Amino acid sequence: MKYLKPWWSDGGSLLHLTILLSLAGLRLDLDLDLDLYLLLPPRTLLGDELLLSGGPTSPAYALSPFPASGGWGRAELLHPKGRERDPVAPPEGQLLREVRALGVPFIPCTRVDAWLVHSVAAGDADGAHALLGAAAASSAGGVGAGVNGVSQAAPGSGGNPRAAPSSPLAAGDEEKAPAEPTSQVSDAGGHASEENEVLRAVDHRSQHEENEQRASTQREKSLQQKNEDENKVADKPAWEAEKTSEPRNEIHRNGTDTFFSLEDLFQLLSSQPENPLEGISLGDSALPGSINDGMNSPTHANYSQAVSHDVNLHEAMLLCPDNTFRRDPVTRTSQPQELFLQLNSPLTNPEQTLSGTNLTGFLPFDNQMRDLTNQDLLYDLDVNIFDEINLMSLATEEGFDPMEVSQLFEEPDSDSGLSLNSSHNSTSVTKSNSLRSVCEGASRSSSESLSHRDLEGAVGGYYPEPTKLCHMNHRSDSHFHGDFAFQPVLHNHTYHLQPSALESTYESFSWPGKSQKIRRGYLNDTDRNLSRDEQRAKALHIPFSVDEIVQMPVDSFNSMLSRYYLTDFQVSLIRDIRRRGKNKVAAQNCRRRKLDVILNLEDDVCNLQAKKETLKRERSQCHKAINIMKQKLHDLYHDVFSRLRDDEGRPVNPNQYALQCSRDGSVLIVPKELVTPGQKKENQKGKRKSERRN
DNA sequence: CTTTTGTGTCATACA
DNA sequence: TATGTATGACACAAA
């Protein structure tokens, strides 16, 4: 963490927040490297600790150590982890009350996007500092993760629905910073404007150039990290992606979630002119101290320029054909689609992006439905033809193992709807080839728009067959296909399997039943790691992953089934996979509940046993007390009789007389013969009971 | 080798 | 009716 005296340290009267990022090269790890400093005005009295809350669920930051008095003090906002504090933040309202009770203006933090704080004049601590740092690039872009920074919506705040930092940037309106505090800011603190705070983000050394130099060395690491991120993105089901489009514009990062968004910072900055105390405005001469010089210096950009620079830099980095984007298409089959996302996420609205990235069937394409092309011709063809072609292509696909499939589906009842007896002869091959020709004649203009993610998520990384794509395409946009989508078409399909072999292969298909077993000995190591359903899906080249099949909503599921051309066999398998997947989860939950019940019952048993022991002890203590009371009563009885004298002054024999208490409290000496039988019985009962207990 | 444990799956009932 | 969930029962693999 590098901290230098800020340029406004001799001016201003309100709390300034300095956000300094320790940039390890161009990579940011906010968990470790983001430190927050509060600049406290002179004579600010604080407790030794001040909690700031970024949001209902964000961790609290402790303000420590105590700032120096008599001048601008600096206090570091320490992450709870660093102080081994309880990371659970107190309720926000309580924090705000505590903070306000101290009379110190504060800035409610909801989220801090990573941004590069750049000092144009390197080494000039008093120089102006331009904000060159782009806000977090989109996660799809991946650049931000490695270069500019990251952003994350605080989970508790429900995330920032805006397109993260790219929204103000992509707006291209750098001269007009949003004047209104965002709802997120106002939600978190609710008083950003009324507190009249100024937010400044500076760095005291130019790290930008340094970072640029480090970029090449860090690129590999960034690429690795980015690939990990993209893997996460790629693992996200399409139906999920279609629902949450904007998170693609954000880096999802584990760890600290109390951050400003760059947009929030801009808005705070833009609200500055409304602050009569500060008199600091963006990009004008009201900035105190050397900042004015710096900002007006030709070598320094003002904030607006910084923002503009940011935009351009950001977009340029997104758009430039940097090596960062070059990935091995073999190892990363989803690259084209993700690159598409990268290129479009900051520039297009999510709907457009989605419409371009969910072309494999997860989104409705009403407009595409209207745009029927020559592929409509295909629609009139017998579906069975597609069926046959599909099976043919399945059988001729590389890695297709008929034995494997037959092992995966072995049950006598082969009522799968497969046209097993269909003639897989040269005629069907000719048909398929002709269909491929027709499909190849279709548009190839938007290859990048085909969702590779969907394909990648499919079991076995299978690309849909061209025939399948054709079939889908005839119901979709003609721009649906791309060149790469037809890559299999370019393969030399020699159909090495003879029709008889194919027929026997398909006849060996059987539906998974109760007695199904997988002879894993036939499976390779890779397949052995797959579940049975995954193996089945792979064997039949189901173009969806098992997770997708299981987890997607029923509407998406049904639309998927209807949108894809799938054989009855495949549909049945998909439905079974879904059913089994759901049931598997249900079984897991059921067992978990059962375990919880057992554990709770064990706890109950322990508690009851403990309670029993307690009650036993209490009873024993009660008996002891009773015996003591009896003994005392006995002693008292004899003491009383020892003091009693009859009319003649002789002691009263306790064996002949008894003391009897009347209701009015008087005590009478009564001969024992006159004691009522009921009293005698009660006394004897009590005696017997006590004897039994003893 | 047997037993235990965890897991997947199926059948069934129910919502 | 379709779908999802809950649960008992069974099979199987691994410890």
XYZ file of C-alpha atoms (C1' of nucleotides) in Angstrom:
724
model
C 0.000 0.000 0.000
C 1.475 3.250 -1.050
C 0.270 6.390 0.479
C 1.452 9.881 -0.164
C 0.229 13.163 1.002
C -2.779 14.042 -1.066
C -3.005 17.235 -2.948
C -5.918 18.453 -0.998
C -4.322 17.837 2.339
C -4.072 21.521 2.988
C -7.564 22.374 2.046
C -11.082 21.379 2.375
C -13.121 20.991 5.414
C -14.896 17.779 4.913
C -13.989 14.262 5.060
C -12.156 12.961 2.108
C -11.911 9.447 1.229
C -8.911 8.251 -0.537
C -9.042 5.067 -2.296
C -5.710 3.736 -3.142
C -5.190 0.560 -4.858
C -2.102 -1.398 -4.576
C -1.745 -2.678 -8.021
C 0.274 -5.703 -8.449
C 1.074 -5.139 -12.000
C -2.160 -4.743 -13.750
C -3.922 -7.265 -11.738
C -6.001 -6.364 -8.851
C -6.857 -8.395 -5.935
C -9.090 -6.229 -3.955
C -9.275 -8.660 -1.153
C -5.661 -8.140 -0.459
C -4.706 -4.959 -2.087
C -7.543 -2.565 -1.612
C -6.934 -0.325 1.274
C -9.115 2.552 2.163
C -7.946 5.631 3.898
C -9.995 8.296 5.434
C -8.622 11.771 5.545
C -9.921 13.415 8.600
C -10.128 17.132 9.030
C -8.116 18.701 11.827
C -9.327 18.260 15.319
C -11.627 15.541 14.324
C -12.421 13.646 17.413
C -13.200 10.115 16.987
C -13.196 7.128 19.072
C -10.460 4.703 18.633
C -12.575 2.846 16.283
C -15.215 3.792 13.844
C -17.276 1.402 11.962
C -18.327 2.117 8.499
C -20.780 -0.017 6.809
C -21.039 -0.501 3.170
C -24.331 -2.145 3.218
C -26.506 -4.499 5.069
C -24.335 -7.458 4.351
C -21.034 -5.929 3.695
C -18.303 -6.191 6.201
C -17.612 -3.331 8.420
C -14.418 -1.471 8.297
C -12.671 -0.313 11.308
C -11.185 3.103 11.397
C -7.901 2.733 13.029
C -5.499 3.927 14.186
C -6.570 7.103 15.727
C -5.814 9.967 13.412
C -3.336 12.570 14.395
C -4.841 15.720 15.730
C -3.907 19.220 14.757
C -3.853 18.483 11.099
C -5.224 16.278 8.555
C -5.173 12.871 9.889
C -5.179 9.666 8.166
C -6.875 6.601 9.261
C -6.827 3.363 7.568
C -9.921 1.483 6.930
C -8.888 -1.932 7.813
C -10.604 -4.855 6.468
C -12.071 -7.008 9.156
C -9.973 -9.882 8.030
C -6.869 -7.900 8.651
C -7.890 -7.203 12.160
C -9.376 -10.531 12.815
C -12.622 -8.884 13.450
C -15.874 -10.532 13.238
C -16.638 -10.087 9.593
C -20.284 -9.899 10.288
C -21.220 -6.315 10.040
C -23.572 -4.819 12.537
C -26.848 -3.634 11.160
C -26.331 -0.767 8.885
C -28.681 1.480 10.689
C -26.749 1.042 13.865
C -23.539 1.846 12.119
C -24.927 4.920 10.555
C -26.218 6.084 13.878
C -22.860 5.491 15.427
C -21.115 7.336 12.706
C -23.498 10.239 12.748
C -23.325 10.397 16.490
C -19.672 11.160 16.108
C -20.520 14.140 13.999
C -18.196 13.124 11.261
C -19.311 13.183 7.724
C -18.910 9.928 6.103
C -19.370 8.354 2.820
C -21.562 5.369 2.717
C -19.875 2.662 0.828
C -21.823 0.255 -1.148
C -19.319 -0.916 -3.585
C -15.988 0.075 -4.835
C -15.062 -0.825 -8.262
C -11.503 -1.327 -8.885
C -10.211 1.562 -10.776
C -6.886 2.661 -11.721
C -5.842 5.828 -10.088
C -3.367 7.462 -12.258
C -1.070 10.307 -11.642
C -0.040 11.900 -14.847
C 2.934 13.514 -13.296
C 4.827 10.600 -12.026
C 6.360 11.203 -8.701
C 4.683 14.509 -8.323
C 2.822 14.015 -5.158
C 1.305 17.433 -5.302
C 0.405 17.215 -8.899
C -2.959 16.628 -10.172
C -4.141 13.163 -10.478
C -6.263 12.126 -13.261
C -8.537 9.311 -13.088
C -7.499 7.176 -15.869
C -8.529 4.023 -14.361
C -11.228 2.417 -16.120
C -13.850 1.020 -14.028
C -14.163 -2.599 -13.870
C -14.448 -4.067 -17.209
C -17.122 -6.497 -17.763
C -16.546 -9.973 -16.749
C -17.168 -11.033 -20.266
C -14.617 -8.600 -21.395
C -12.214 -10.021 -18.984
C -9.884 -7.128 -19.472
C -10.925 -5.491 -16.306
C -10.129 -8.491 -14.332
C -6.603 -8.326 -15.404
C -6.034 -4.700 -16.065
C -8.423 -2.152 -14.927
C -10.038 -3.719 -12.056
C -12.973 -5.599 -10.928
C -16.313 -4.849 -9.597
C -18.740 -6.740 -7.632
C -22.172 -6.022 -6.528
C -22.607 -6.445 -2.882
C -24.666 -9.535 -2.432
C -26.825 -8.006 0.163
C -27.552 -4.986 -1.870
C -28.888 -7.112 -4.590
C -26.180 -6.121 -6.904
C -25.925 -3.126 -8.988
C -28.362 -3.481 -11.777
C -26.484 -1.025 -13.804
C -23.899 -2.131 -16.189
C -21.218 -1.485 -13.678
C -18.640 1.038 -14.600
C -19.211 0.569 -18.212
C -22.520 2.284 -18.087
C -21.267 5.757 -17.492
C -18.450 5.052 -19.786
C -20.400 3.583 -22.537
C -22.773 6.445 -22.306
C -20.052 8.497 -23.775
C -21.221 11.495 -21.905
C -18.138 12.152 -19.946
C -18.916 15.792 -19.537
C -22.094 15.074 -17.741
C -21.496 13.094 -14.728
C -24.699 11.910 -13.197
C -25.947 14.551 -10.904
C -28.233 12.434 -8.884
C -26.791 10.064 -6.394
C -27.515 6.590 -7.378
C -30.033 4.671 -5.568
C -27.344 2.410 -4.362
C -25.498 5.189 -2.708
C -28.578 6.605 -1.228
C -29.665 3.228 -0.149
C -26.483 2.517 1.632
C -26.087 5.747 3.360
C -29.054 7.645 2.272
C -27.308 10.881 3.030
C -24.537 11.187 0.590
C -25.705 14.532 -0.641
C -26.772 15.916 2.650
C -23.498 15.002 4.157
C -21.849 17.114 1.498
C -18.995 14.839 1.134
C -16.358 14.914 -1.433
C -14.918 11.833 -2.728
C -11.518 11.930 -4.164
C -9.574 9.156 -5.566
C -5.973 9.778 -6.108
C -2.773 8.039 -6.446
C 0.486 9.709 -5.710
C 2.537 7.954 -8.170
C 1.843 7.214 -11.657
C 1.172 3.595 -11.730
C -0.461 3.592 -15.030
C 2.664 3.484 -17.066
C 4.207 1.105 -14.685
C 1.200 -1.018 -14.998
C 1.352 -0.865 -18.711
C 4.830 -2.202 -18.517
C 3.776 -4.866 -16.230
C 0.904 -5.707 -18.410
C 2.822 -7.994 -20.628
C 4.234 -9.916 -17.748
C 0.936 -10.067 -16.072
C -0.962 -10.953 -19.145
C -0.376 -14.568 -18.733
C -1.610 -14.493 -15.213
C -4.500 -12.394 -16.283
C -5.282 -14.796 -18.999
C -5.290 -17.594 -16.573
C -7.499 -15.749 -14.211
C -9.688 -14.676 -17.014
C -10.038 -18.165 -18.232
C -11.102 -19.157 -14.810
C -13.633 -16.414 -14.783
C -14.812 -17.367 -18.168
C -15.089 -20.897 -17.110
C -17.378 -19.724 -14.451
C -19.309 -17.794 -16.960
C -19.307 -20.661 -19.304
C -20.551 -22.926 -16.611
C -23.491 -20.734 -16.105
C -26.519 -22.234 -17.714
C -27.879 -20.431 -20.658
C -31.251 -20.040 -19.115
C -29.576 -18.391 -16.204
C -27.561 -16.199 -18.435
C -30.613 -15.184 -20.287
C -32.246 -14.109 -17.093
C -29.331 -12.214 -15.698
C -27.725 -10.474 -18.508
C -26.078 -7.608 -16.830
C -23.874 -9.528 -14.485
C -21.920 -10.245 -17.577
C -20.784 -6.717 -17.291
C -19.411 -7.269 -13.892
C -16.656 -9.264 -12.475
C -17.893 -11.532 -9.829
C -15.311 -11.817 -7.242
C -15.258 -13.560 -3.981
C -14.243 -11.698 -0.984
C -14.774 -8.176 0.065
C -17.964 -6.811 -1.195
C -18.015 -3.368 0.239
C -17.048 -1.201 -2.588
C -17.948 1.874 -4.403
C -18.915 1.583 -7.906
C -17.106 3.915 -10.150
C -20.410 5.272 -11.142
C -21.102 6.086 -7.562
C -17.824 7.848 -7.343
C -18.595 9.857 -10.378
C -21.919 10.761 -8.995
C -20.417 11.767 -5.754
C -17.909 13.824 -7.601
C -20.551 15.348 -9.717
C -22.530 16.261 -6.667
C -19.591 18.169 -5.389
C -20.569 21.529 -6.873
C -23.596 21.411 -4.681
C -21.356 21.455 -1.729
C -20.961 25.043 -0.623
C -18.309 24.217 1.847
C -15.923 22.569 -0.410
C -16.177 24.741 -3.394
C -14.647 21.995 -5.320
C -15.998 21.097 -8.631
C -14.943 18.774 -11.267
C -12.629 20.038 -13.771
C -13.028 23.660 -12.907
C -10.849 26.058 -11.028
C -12.510 25.584 -7.738
C -10.288 22.738 -6.880
C -8.095 23.762 -4.057
C -4.406 23.822 -3.940
C -2.199 22.362 -6.464
C -4.915 20.365 -7.938
C -5.886 23.316 -9.994
C -2.525 23.555 -11.455
C -2.444 19.977 -12.058
C -5.811 19.825 -13.542
C -5.198 22.744 -15.785
C -1.842 21.633 -16.751
C -1.622 20.450 -20.276
C 0.027 17.353 -19.049
C -2.755 16.574 -16.706
C -6.197 15.663 -17.506
C -9.097 16.919 -15.565
C -11.652 14.591 -14.261
C -13.779 14.842 -17.273
C -10.912 14.094 -19.482
C -9.966 11.373 -17.198
C -13.351 9.903 -17.590
C -13.161 10.303 -21.267
C -9.804 8.751 -21.297
C -11.176 6.051 -19.223
C -13.901 5.392 -21.652
C -11.623 5.286 -24.574
C -9.091 3.230 -22.823
C -11.649 0.885 -21.599
C -13.305 0.455 -24.906
C -10.073 0.328 -26.701
C -8.907 -2.420 -24.492
C -12.068 -4.230 -25.074
C -11.920 -3.821 -28.756
C -8.291 -4.133 -29.455
C -7.218 -7.466 -30.831
C -4.918 -7.927 -28.000
C -3.200 -11.140 -27.399
C -5.178 -11.376 -24.281
C -8.127 -12.315 -26.316
C -6.360 -14.839 -28.336
C -6.966 -18.167 -26.995
C -6.578 -21.525 -28.306
C -9.821 -22.321 -30.028
C -9.246 -25.934 -29.365
C -8.881 -25.590 -25.684
C -11.429 -22.874 -25.365
C -14.241 -23.658 -27.632
C -16.302 -20.932 -26.154
C -13.957 -18.248 -27.163
C -15.850 -16.863 -30.103
C -18.997 -16.441 -28.170
C -17.261 -14.953 -25.205
C -15.295 -12.688 -27.401
C -18.546 -11.669 -28.832
C -19.720 -10.867 -25.394
C -16.615 -8.997 -24.677
C -16.993 -6.929 -27.701
C -20.591 -6.221 -27.206
C -21.188 -6.020 -23.565
C -20.099 -2.437 -23.161
C -21.544 -1.324 -26.409
C -24.853 -2.943 -26.766
C -27.703 -3.333 -24.488
C -28.063 -6.598 -22.744
C -30.982 -7.590 -24.830
C -29.004 -7.304 -27.949
C -26.169 -9.123 -26.421
C -28.382 -11.851 -25.280
C -30.113 -12.176 -28.520
C -26.772 -12.690 -29.994
C -25.541 -15.102 -27.473
C -28.412 -17.390 -27.020
C -28.902 -18.508 -30.459
C -28.933 -22.129 -29.782
C -32.397 -22.150 -28.609
C -32.798 -20.719 -25.195
C -34.323 -17.503 -26.252
C -37.366 -16.971 -28.313
C -36.693 -15.696 -31.712
C -39.927 -14.297 -32.762
C -38.292 -12.025 -35.191
C -36.319 -14.880 -36.439
C -39.405 -16.902 -36.784
C -40.658 -14.368 -39.208
C -37.530 -14.490 -41.166
C -37.936 -17.751 -42.838
C -35.630 -18.347 -45.663
C -34.936 -21.014 -48.082
C -34.569 -23.287 -45.157
C -38.282 -23.342 -45.016
C -37.923 -25.853 -47.711
C -36.396 -28.119 -45.204
C -39.321 -27.811 -42.976
C -41.433 -29.701 -45.406
C -39.137 -32.618 -45.367
C -40.079 -35.564 -43.375
C -38.931 -35.308 -39.849
C -37.830 -38.854 -40.068
C -35.229 -37.791 -42.498
C -33.753 -35.590 -39.886
C -34.036 -38.395 -37.511
C -32.086 -40.632 -39.728
C -29.566 -38.014 -40.514
C -29.150 -37.278 -36.902
C -28.520 -40.843 -36.088
C -26.217 -41.186 -38.984
C -24.241 -38.260 -37.900
C -24.214 -39.603 -34.427
C -22.918 -42.879 -35.595
C -20.304 -41.366 -37.777
C -19.139 -38.845 -35.324
C -15.679 -39.294 -34.072
C -15.540 -41.048 -30.804
C -18.902 -42.554 -31.205
C -18.795 -45.981 -29.787
C -21.766 -48.146 -30.505
C -20.717 -50.596 -27.891
C -20.550 -47.880 -25.376
C -23.982 -46.672 -26.213
C -25.387 -50.109 -26.073
C -23.841 -50.545 -22.687
C -25.325 -47.364 -21.468
C -28.757 -48.293 -22.590
C -29.330 -51.866 -22.014
C -32.814 -52.921 -21.419
C -34.912 -55.210 -23.447
C -37.689 -52.720 -23.722
C -36.519 -50.573 -26.499
C -39.468 -48.357 -26.942
C -37.546 -45.246 -27.431
C -39.168 -44.046 -30.542
C -35.988 -44.417 -32.443
C -36.464 -45.365 -35.977
C -34.097 -48.176 -35.532
C -35.251 -49.997 -38.544
C -34.970 -47.048 -40.739
C -32.910 -47.552 -43.746
C -29.551 -46.121 -43.100
C -28.494 -46.599 -46.588
C -26.985 -44.538 -49.232
C -30.280 -42.833 -49.811
C -30.369 -41.335 -46.393
C -26.768 -40.410 -46.709
C -27.559 -38.662 -49.889
C -30.400 -36.904 -48.239
C -28.246 -35.816 -45.413
C -25.613 -34.573 -47.715
C -28.128 -32.687 -49.739
C -29.464 -31.191 -46.577
C -26.025 -30.197 -45.593
C -25.616 -28.548 -48.896
C -28.751 -26.616 -48.380
C -27.641 -25.667 -44.939
C -24.308 -24.614 -46.193
C -26.113 -22.405 -48.564
C -27.646 -20.648 -45.662
C -26.177 -17.593 -44.227
C -22.769 -17.829 -42.697
C -22.661 -14.264 -41.693
C -22.897 -14.531 -37.987
C -20.684 -17.297 -36.946
C -19.732 -15.582 -33.769
C -23.286 -15.328 -32.712
C -23.737 -18.971 -32.190
C -23.664 -19.722 -28.576
C -20.637 -21.760 -27.965
C -21.328 -21.724 -24.370
C -24.343 -23.826 -24.897
C -22.363 -26.169 -26.931
C -19.507 -26.212 -24.580
C -21.802 -26.920 -21.724
C -23.093 -29.886 -23.522
C -21.981 -33.215 -22.407
C -18.856 -34.183 -24.119
C -18.357 -30.815 -25.655
C -20.378 -31.778 -28.612
C -21.211 -29.450 -31.398
C -24.636 -29.906 -32.811
C -24.745 -31.689 -36.014
C -25.169 -29.595 -39.080
C -28.366 -31.314 -39.773
C -29.561 -30.471 -36.364
C -28.559 -26.925 -36.842
C -30.349 -26.884 -40.087
C -33.393 -28.155 -38.473
C -33.190 -25.572 -35.779
C -32.382 -23.011 -38.253
C -35.378 -23.511 -40.346
C -37.329 -22.295 -37.415
C -34.936 -19.586 -36.541
C -33.049 -16.830 -38.005
C -31.186 -17.531 -41.137
C -28.281 -15.693 -39.617
C -28.124 -18.239 -37.000
C -25.295 -20.257 -38.368
C -21.766 -19.413 -38.737
C -18.931 -20.915 -40.519
C -17.669 -22.726 -37.583
C -21.074 -24.139 -37.018
C -20.649 -25.911 -40.260
C -17.235 -27.018 -39.479
C -18.366 -30.574 -39.063
C -19.815 -30.352 -42.519
C -16.388 -29.852 -43.844
C -15.265 -33.049 -42.281
C -14.801 -36.057 -44.390
C -17.743 -38.119 -43.342
C -16.846 -41.426 -44.758
C -19.575 -43.261 -42.913
C -17.223 -46.023 -42.227
C -19.872 -47.976 -40.463
C -21.860 -50.183 -42.669
C -25.608 -49.852 -42.579
C -25.887 -53.245 -41.051
C -23.513 -52.301 -38.341
C -25.412 -49.135 -37.766
C -28.621 -50.954 -37.636
C -27.305 -53.382 -35.119
C -25.941 -50.486 -33.205
C -29.233 -48.763 -33.011
C -31.017 -51.911 -32.276
C -28.724 -52.394 -29.395
C -30.003 -49.206 -27.923
C -32.126 -49.901 -25.008
C -33.770 -47.798 -22.479
C -32.193 -47.504 -19.083
C -34.175 -49.517 -16.694
C -34.076 -50.832 -13.225
C -31.508 -53.458 -13.932
C -29.318 -51.211 -15.903
C -25.659 -51.480 -15.325
C -22.795 -49.843 -16.924
C -19.955 -52.010 -17.788
C -17.419 -49.458 -16.969
C -14.686 -51.620 -18.213
C -15.562 -50.486 -21.678
C -15.320 -46.890 -20.799
C -12.211 -44.857 -20.921
C -10.877 -42.925 -18.000
C -12.607 -39.755 -19.017
C -15.932 -41.445 -19.252
C -15.390 -43.153 -15.984
C -15.408 -39.797 -14.294
C -18.779 -39.012 -15.742
C -21.984 -39.977 -14.178
C -24.129 -42.478 -15.902
C -26.452 -39.868 -17.229
C -23.537 -37.848 -18.447
C -22.231 -40.883 -20.216
C -25.590 -41.553 -21.740
C -25.937 -37.972 -22.783
C -22.505 -38.014 -24.242
C -23.175 -41.222 -26.033
C -26.243 -39.758 -27.639
C -24.595 -36.404 -28.100
C -27.171 -34.551 -26.164
C -26.273 -30.943 -26.819
C -26.880 -29.877 -23.260
C -25.107 -30.498 -20.075
C -26.745 -32.576 -17.434
C -26.688 -29.653 -15.091
C -28.480 -27.521 -17.587
C -31.043 -30.176 -18.201
C -31.696 -30.573 -14.525
C -31.535 -27.007 -13.386
C -33.188 -25.017 -16.061
C -36.754 -23.926 -15.436
C -39.453 -26.029 -16.884
C -40.449 -23.384 -19.365
C -36.954 -23.116 -20.684
C -36.698 -26.830 -20.642
C -39.789 -27.341 -22.704
C -38.902 -24.605 -25.103
C -35.488 -26.106 -25.443
C -36.927 -29.468 -26.293
C -39.212 -27.960 -28.829
C -36.611 -25.740 -30.345
C -33.977 -28.329 -30.822
C -34.396 -31.114 -33.181
C -34.077 -34.136 -31.023
C -35.031 -37.665 -31.559
C -37.609 -39.217 -29.345
C -34.854 -41.212 -27.866
C -32.929 -38.128 -27.012
C -35.976 -36.390 -25.649
C -36.789 -39.335 -23.478
C -33.249 -39.469 -22.256
C -33.248 -35.775 -21.512
C -36.478 -36.065 -19.594
C -35.144 -39.003 -17.662
C -31.963 -37.149 -16.930
C -33.986 -34.276 -15.648
C -36.190 -36.511 -13.569
C -33.292 -38.402 -12.132
C -31.389 -35.224 -11.472
C -34.291 -33.695 -9.669
C -34.837 -36.821 -7.709
C -31.198 -37.064 -6.867
C -31.300 -33.643 -5.352
C -34.502 -34.532 -3.587
C -32.918 -37.661 -2.195
C -29.967 -35.706 -0.988
C -32.242 -33.231 0.690
C -34.302 -35.997 2.121
C -31.292 -37.676 3.597
C -30.036 -34.429 4.921
C -33.322 -33.812 6.616
C -33.375 -37.310 7.951
C -29.922 -36.827 9.318
C -30.996 -33.554 10.851
C -33.962 -35.270 12.445
C -31.720 -37.962 13.861
C -29.294 -35.407 15.165
C -32.097 -33.406 16.668
C -33.481 -36.494 18.301
C -30.080 -37.304 19.695
C -29.884 -33.811 21.045
C -33.298 -34.233 22.547
C -32.222 -37.459 24.198
C -29.163 -35.791 25.628
C -31.187 -32.875 26.823
C -33.784 -35.090 28.397
C -31.151 -37.175 30.098
C -29.545 -34.073 31.453
C -32.909 -32.849 32.603
C -33.570 -36.161 34.305
C -30.320 -35.959 36.172
C -31.122 -32.444 37.190
C -34.503 -33.476 38.459
C -32.960 -36.326 40.390
C -30.554 -33.976 42.029
C -33.353 -31.602 42.858
C -35.401 -34.387 44.393
C -32.469 -35.505 46.472
C -31.938 -31.972 47.642
C -35.591 -31.692 48.493
C -35.453 -34.847 50.525
C -32.480 -33.572 52.366
C -34.255 -30.356 53.082
C -37.313 -32.214 54.243
C -35.292 -34.361 56.566
C -33.588 -31.343 57.962
C -36.949 -29.730 58.474
C -38.206 -32.868 60.197
C -35.233 -33.000 62.420
C -35.680 -29.379 63.302
C -39.330 -29.957 63.984
C -38.512 -32.918 66.155
C -35.979 -30.951 68.084
C -38.374 -28.113 68.443
C -41.047 -30.505 69.601
C -38.893 -31.881 72.344
C -37.636 -28.493 73.222
C -41.148 -27.287 73.635
C -42.084 -30.261 75.758
C -38.986 -29.897 77.838
C -40.153 -26.480 78.779
C -43.740 -27.442 79.393
C -44.990 -28.111 82.936
C -48.316 -29.352 84.012
C -50.454 -27.851 86.748
C -48.334 -29.511 89.329
C -45.089 -28.319 87.865
C -44.075 -31.673 86.460
C -42.662 -32.016 82.928
C -45.094 -33.122 80.277
C -44.440 -36.482 78.776
C -44.209 -36.093 74.993
C -45.317 -39.685 74.568
C -48.633 -38.912 76.132
C -49.294 -35.514 74.745
C -48.991 -33.894 71.422
C -48.870 -30.362 70.165
C -51.707 -29.369 67.978
C -51.786 -26.195 65.961
C -55.147 -24.675 65.478
C -56.135 -22.542 62.525
C -55.939 -19.362 64.463
C -52.271 -19.989 65.216
C -52.689 -21.023 68.803
C -50.911 -24.137 69.986
C -52.661 -26.600 72.199
C -51.332 -29.478 74.233
C -53.621 -32.347 73.563
C -53.461 -35.843 74.921
C -52.623 -38.260 72.173
C -55.798 -40.219 72.728
C -57.780 -37.209 71.679
C -55.981 -36.751 68.374
C -58.578 -37.303 65.669
C -58.278 -40.555 63.672
C -57.991 -38.596 60.446
C -54.995 -36.761 61.743
C -53.462 -39.995 62.884
C -53.931 -41.590 59.472
C -52.415 -38.637 57.692
C -49.494 -38.656 59.986
C -48.995 -42.370 59.499
C -49.293 -42.016 55.714
C -46.687 -39.354 55.687
C -44.464 -41.510 57.831
C -44.785 -44.517 55.519
C -44.147 -42.471 52.425
C -41.075 -40.943 53.844
C -39.867 -44.355 54.963
C -40.382 -45.811 51.519
C -38.519 -43.006 49.888
C -35.695 -43.445 52.276
C -14.830 -61.757 3.570
C -18.481 -59.093 5.932
C -20.253 -54.843 7.520
C -21.021 -50.062 7.212
C -21.756 -45.959 4.787
C -22.817 -43.004 1.071
C -25.060 -42.411 -3.176
C -28.001 -43.095 -7.162
C -32.183 -44.734 -8.741
C -36.936 -46.281 -8.927
C -41.637 -46.508 -7.399
C -45.069 -44.299 -5.209
C -47.725 -40.851 -2.898
C -48.686 -36.292 -2.614
C -48.879 -31.220 -3.571
C -52.491 -33.512 -16.464
C -47.750 -32.226 -15.904
C -44.305 -31.331 -12.892
C -41.824 -31.288 -8.746
C -41.031 -33.082 -4.138
C -40.682 -36.478 -0.394
C -39.587 -40.884 1.041
C -39.067 -45.959 1.426
C -36.671 -49.497 -0.729
C -33.126 -51.417 -3.349
C -28.570 -51.807 -5.623
C -23.968 -50.744 -5.801
C -19.342 -49.021 -4.778
C -16.020 -47.807 -1.547
C -14.128 -47.755 2.981
